């Protein structure tokens, strides 16, 4: 066994084998895979192995398309062909209008990645799948590429090709410990000897946290028992004359595919069961859990109602094995938070279908630092310190029970809530707040007009549309107060702090004490990595603020480039402080009534920051606005949060103060042209393509400058602001845009602008396209007009008043 390698991949299922193979495809041959048993002996071997092109985001569609292309190539290998039933077709059923609207959206989303889906009515579903009933059925979504593959053959084929390219695979070799050294390299200790590696990859399936513990890491991954059975031969299958399409049913929580002349039928029962929470038997390998069909009888009844032929056939085999889930159901593929030279590819609940793509994206990140797509949807750092296995198990149960019922826009389900709160959470709840979830934080989404108010979630405007309009009017005409909890906040100090941060951003760090600026961080290729508010405080302190979801992401990025001489120090204040946003034309009067000092426009102009007391509560106050109205961000230690809130509400009573939530903010920021991190600001495009030209200082050095200059100003896409000619719904992220019948771009974010009465969207378009645009909204085209700039207060007079 080798004693040194560039990369050691731990785990020999689809995740590990795909990563190993794709590392060799990216040009790295000094890589090894270590597996405690035989390849595929964990979850992979008992997988139902369905391979669909369906995904909830364009990134997921892209990686599944890569998987399908790779699997077709492997199936055609004359020397080692893999059994792959490609193109059987698959139907996802629906019995609600909201789900049918969702399928129309996913069809538009997929077109942006070159994938064609089709929305079917109930009768067409039955024509294509002769075993189903149309009772209580509205229709479905057709994926013509759907199929299934042989798990063991697939992994062996990937390992075979990796070996041929120089990789090595060590089976029956257990990892016993991991040691990280001062230079960030690792020693992988095994029962066959040690391997010194630059980089380690955790690809350990349901044993992910056993290896995680060796790094001092707890991964938000939990396992669920999952059962399927294989039927005896069925006359309807034999008589169909073609392979029966795959079926996924959110109505009755089951799926099916053809298995020889019968069906494989799998269940997502409500009485589901976690697995391995109290430890996993070391001998559990290539093994299954005891059968428990009684637990799935209610789901089986629904399956029989949809496919009556199931009632007439016997069961040939039952499989009950563990599958892994993350908190949001999407895998964790990328850097391990807080660790250097450590990556993971875990939580692949549909591993066989998309594992080829996951390994492809991870190999790109390892070798090149970034992948061809922005991978935030998969990034392990999208979850932070609240993401324990216990919390994950609650979400896993909920996701398991709703496997084929996707989240509707703005829908946040009840499992695991609340995870993170502030002292104001119960106060705001009493005031009528309906909460959304941002990185685990309960944040006010909107304020219900009555205690009985319930939103009907969907892709069209709901009854919340008018509620948000009222909140926006409150901020526009009077004054509103909102809590923005979880905002990422890093205090930067040290003798080298200012010059170092000036190198990290492509704009300039404010030099004058008491000033605030906006900064953009680029990656080595010159593309947008992060956005930060930079506040220059007294005593040499700089506050770096960014989106709540960026807490781990930004800290890892900044630490990666810290000077080795200790001249810069970083301290996270994210979980110690909360922002109260006071916004509206009367906000200055409210602030002046409860805080000493000169808060006039000349005394505290736009983009200023100072320390103050709100009542008696200590605070950092910034004159910045994400709404486009005169506004103040008031950063308060959580211990004093209720005191500051009470002082503001008391002072605001004379000025008709009210509450507003996140949806009102989103409506207002769209009108102002303000962008959202990981919606409009992504690593696939540079600041010029994103419309951030004014933030690029070419007369100084900054991280990513050489990559940006090397591109020579050539634009792949251009972010545009659009007005949409539709009044009943806004586009959804990734809806496709066309010009002259040709696909020219995708929506990044959209919302109704209540102050301007415009339906607004942002989209990355081909740079020369500005006319003749249409956008898909729930299956219909609507005119999209390119706007030249913000449609509300373009000269910023309101924020400066």
Phi, psi and omega in degrees: 000140180296148177260351178218147176202157178287319180224136169245120176262126182255112179124128187247033171269200182298324182296311182291316181295321178294318179297313180302311181299314184287333172299319178292327178292333177273003173103003178259118181254342181275064184226146180226156174240134179243127181229131184292338182223217176276155175303143178068020185274001179267247179276331190301319189296329183258014181296146171290344165062038177282143183234095180252159175263359183288136176208158183272356178213165180293328177298316180294322176298317182297317182288329177288324176297320177297318179302313183297316179299316179296316183294324177295321177296317179294323180295331182271000180293117184294323184283326182214073182289142178258135178291111184221113174271092182265141171079022172295334185086152180213147180237131169256119187277165177205146175230017175228152179294324180299319179291322177294320175299320178299319179296324176297319177297314182295330175296316178294316179303315184293327180299328178296343178249015177076022182245135183252114170256172181217133176269126184249151169274175186299319183294322179289327174302314181291328179293322182278335178236093190292354182267354187259153174266151178264006179297133179057038182232130177265326182164205182189178179246129183256126174246107185291342184268356186303145179186198176210161189225159177280116186297312184295316180297321180299309182294320178296323180293319178295316179296320180299314181291324178296316178300319181296335180267004176113351179287161176234147181236124179247103177275164178052043181228112185269135172279125183256338179189165176227137178233127176258140185256173185298332180270012178074004173282172185231151162249123176264110180272128178231170178285000177246002182131175183258149175233123175274126185227144172292321189223142173240150179232124175270110179232047196262016174054230183285352174262020184304320184278347170292317176284325176302320180298330178293339177261355187076031185237140171249117181269139178282068180229133177226155182251147177237142170290137180224131184244141167219160174230160178246129184274165167290175180303141182241127180306321181297327178289315181296320187278350185297328180083000176204166179292136181291132178298155173290153183225135175230125192236105176285348181284320184238010171060049177213168173223163176208153171212162179287137174228102189055240181258015175235201180235146164262125184236122181245154190232143172239080187284154178288327178273061187271175192216128172287166184217138172078012183294331181257022180109156183240132178304126179304336182273355181284099182209135184053040192231169180228165173273160178299143176299148179208064184293337178302328184291339185250013185298323180295322178289322179299322178299319177294321178296320179292323177297323179281324180234083185305334182297339178297332182291344186255013187230151179271167180258128183266326184205142175242135178237128176227106183222163181281141171231152188258147178229151168254182182298319181255010177082349180262139185302163174254108185227107181150201183293141175281127184304135175077003181238149176256142177059033178225130183230165176219156174217087194221168179071031182273082183291336175243051193301316184296319184294326186238001185298327177301317179288322179299315178296326177297311180293321181294317180300321177297318180296318181295314186279319189250352182089334176218162175255174181292338174249157166290122190259021183301326180300340181248352191296127179299341182276001177288346172249144183241211192297341180284348191276074178274168176295326179296314178295319179300321182297325178294317177292323180298317178300313181297316179294321178300317181290343181235037190310316184254007176259094184292156177293132175277162180308131179073002183278126172233118185280175197273342186299139173070014182249145354278148176261313180228129182224173173236172176301342181273347185307309179292330179293314179292326176298319177296330179280358177105011183296134165257129191259140165260176180237126178233108183052042179087343181282139172278110182241138181298122179270314174198172181245120186294137179290334176220161181292337182271358186296131178224133180275138171265099186295146177179182182271354175258164177301134180257185179295347177287341182306313181286330176298315179295321178302320179294318179294320178297317178298323178300315181288321183291323189253339185228248177204140179230157179234132179225145173264129175242092183268160177078000180306128183291126187223118180237126175269125183248125181224172178118159184297333181258009189300311187293314181293322180295313181294327178297328175286328184287336181247153183275348173263204183243143173285131178304131181270331184276132176299137179089013179245154181238142175219169178251133182233149178239130178260135181249155173274183185296341180268002179084011178266161187288123181257317184203162175235138183216142167273126183249118181246126182265103185261165176296170176063027175075013180270139172237131175259127178252120181236138179210183185302148181304321182292344185274006188309303181283322183302307184290322179297317177299317182294315180294317180297328181300332185247014179297142175299145182283349185272004178076015183280354178227134179235143179242137177223122180282130174244012188304315185266005180258337185235159175222149178264133164254122179261121177253117189222144177129164184298340179263006184294326179295321180294320179295314181298319180295333182281344184232006180219130177292154177116171180268109181255014179294166180301317176290326184281334180213075185288170176307141181068036173251160176215141176206158172277144184204178171241126173263102196067244174248007183273130178291146182203157166251121184251130178239135176270080179224160185215133172253001181256339185089001173256163171307127187205158178225132168269122182247106184268118189234136172302140185302330180296335182251009188297314181295323179296317179293317178301314181298319180296318180293317180294321179293316179292330182278348182303323180285351184240020176060046181291146177217174179265155169216159187239188187295327181290325175295319178298318182295321177299315183289323181291331178296317180295332183269354181078019179276138189259157183246130181296133180070006164251300181260339181251102186226162186284000180276347186224154182269174183296329178292317178294334182268002178078027183250030184307319185292348180263002181259117179259097184287347181272013176223167177270143176204157179299127180094357184297316182298320177294321179293315180295322182298335180286342174068022178079002180289129184257127176280314175220166177227129177286126181238152172262131187235148168253127187255134181272067176213141184243355184252350181195152170263157172298163174254158177306133178082004171298145189271147177245145184229152171219124182060031180080357180258140176292127184232359180170182182221145177290140174259320175202159182202151178191155176283131176269106187285335179282332182252353182057045179234145174269110192246142176219154168249146181204144171273118183241161168304133193299335183267003183263116177225356182225161175069030185269144168226155179231142176283129170227112180050046172086003180233146180275140176227147181295137177237120182256128178287129177259150185271355180172189181304140181265358179231123176046062185296337180266007176062028181293328184288325180282344181261352186297000000 
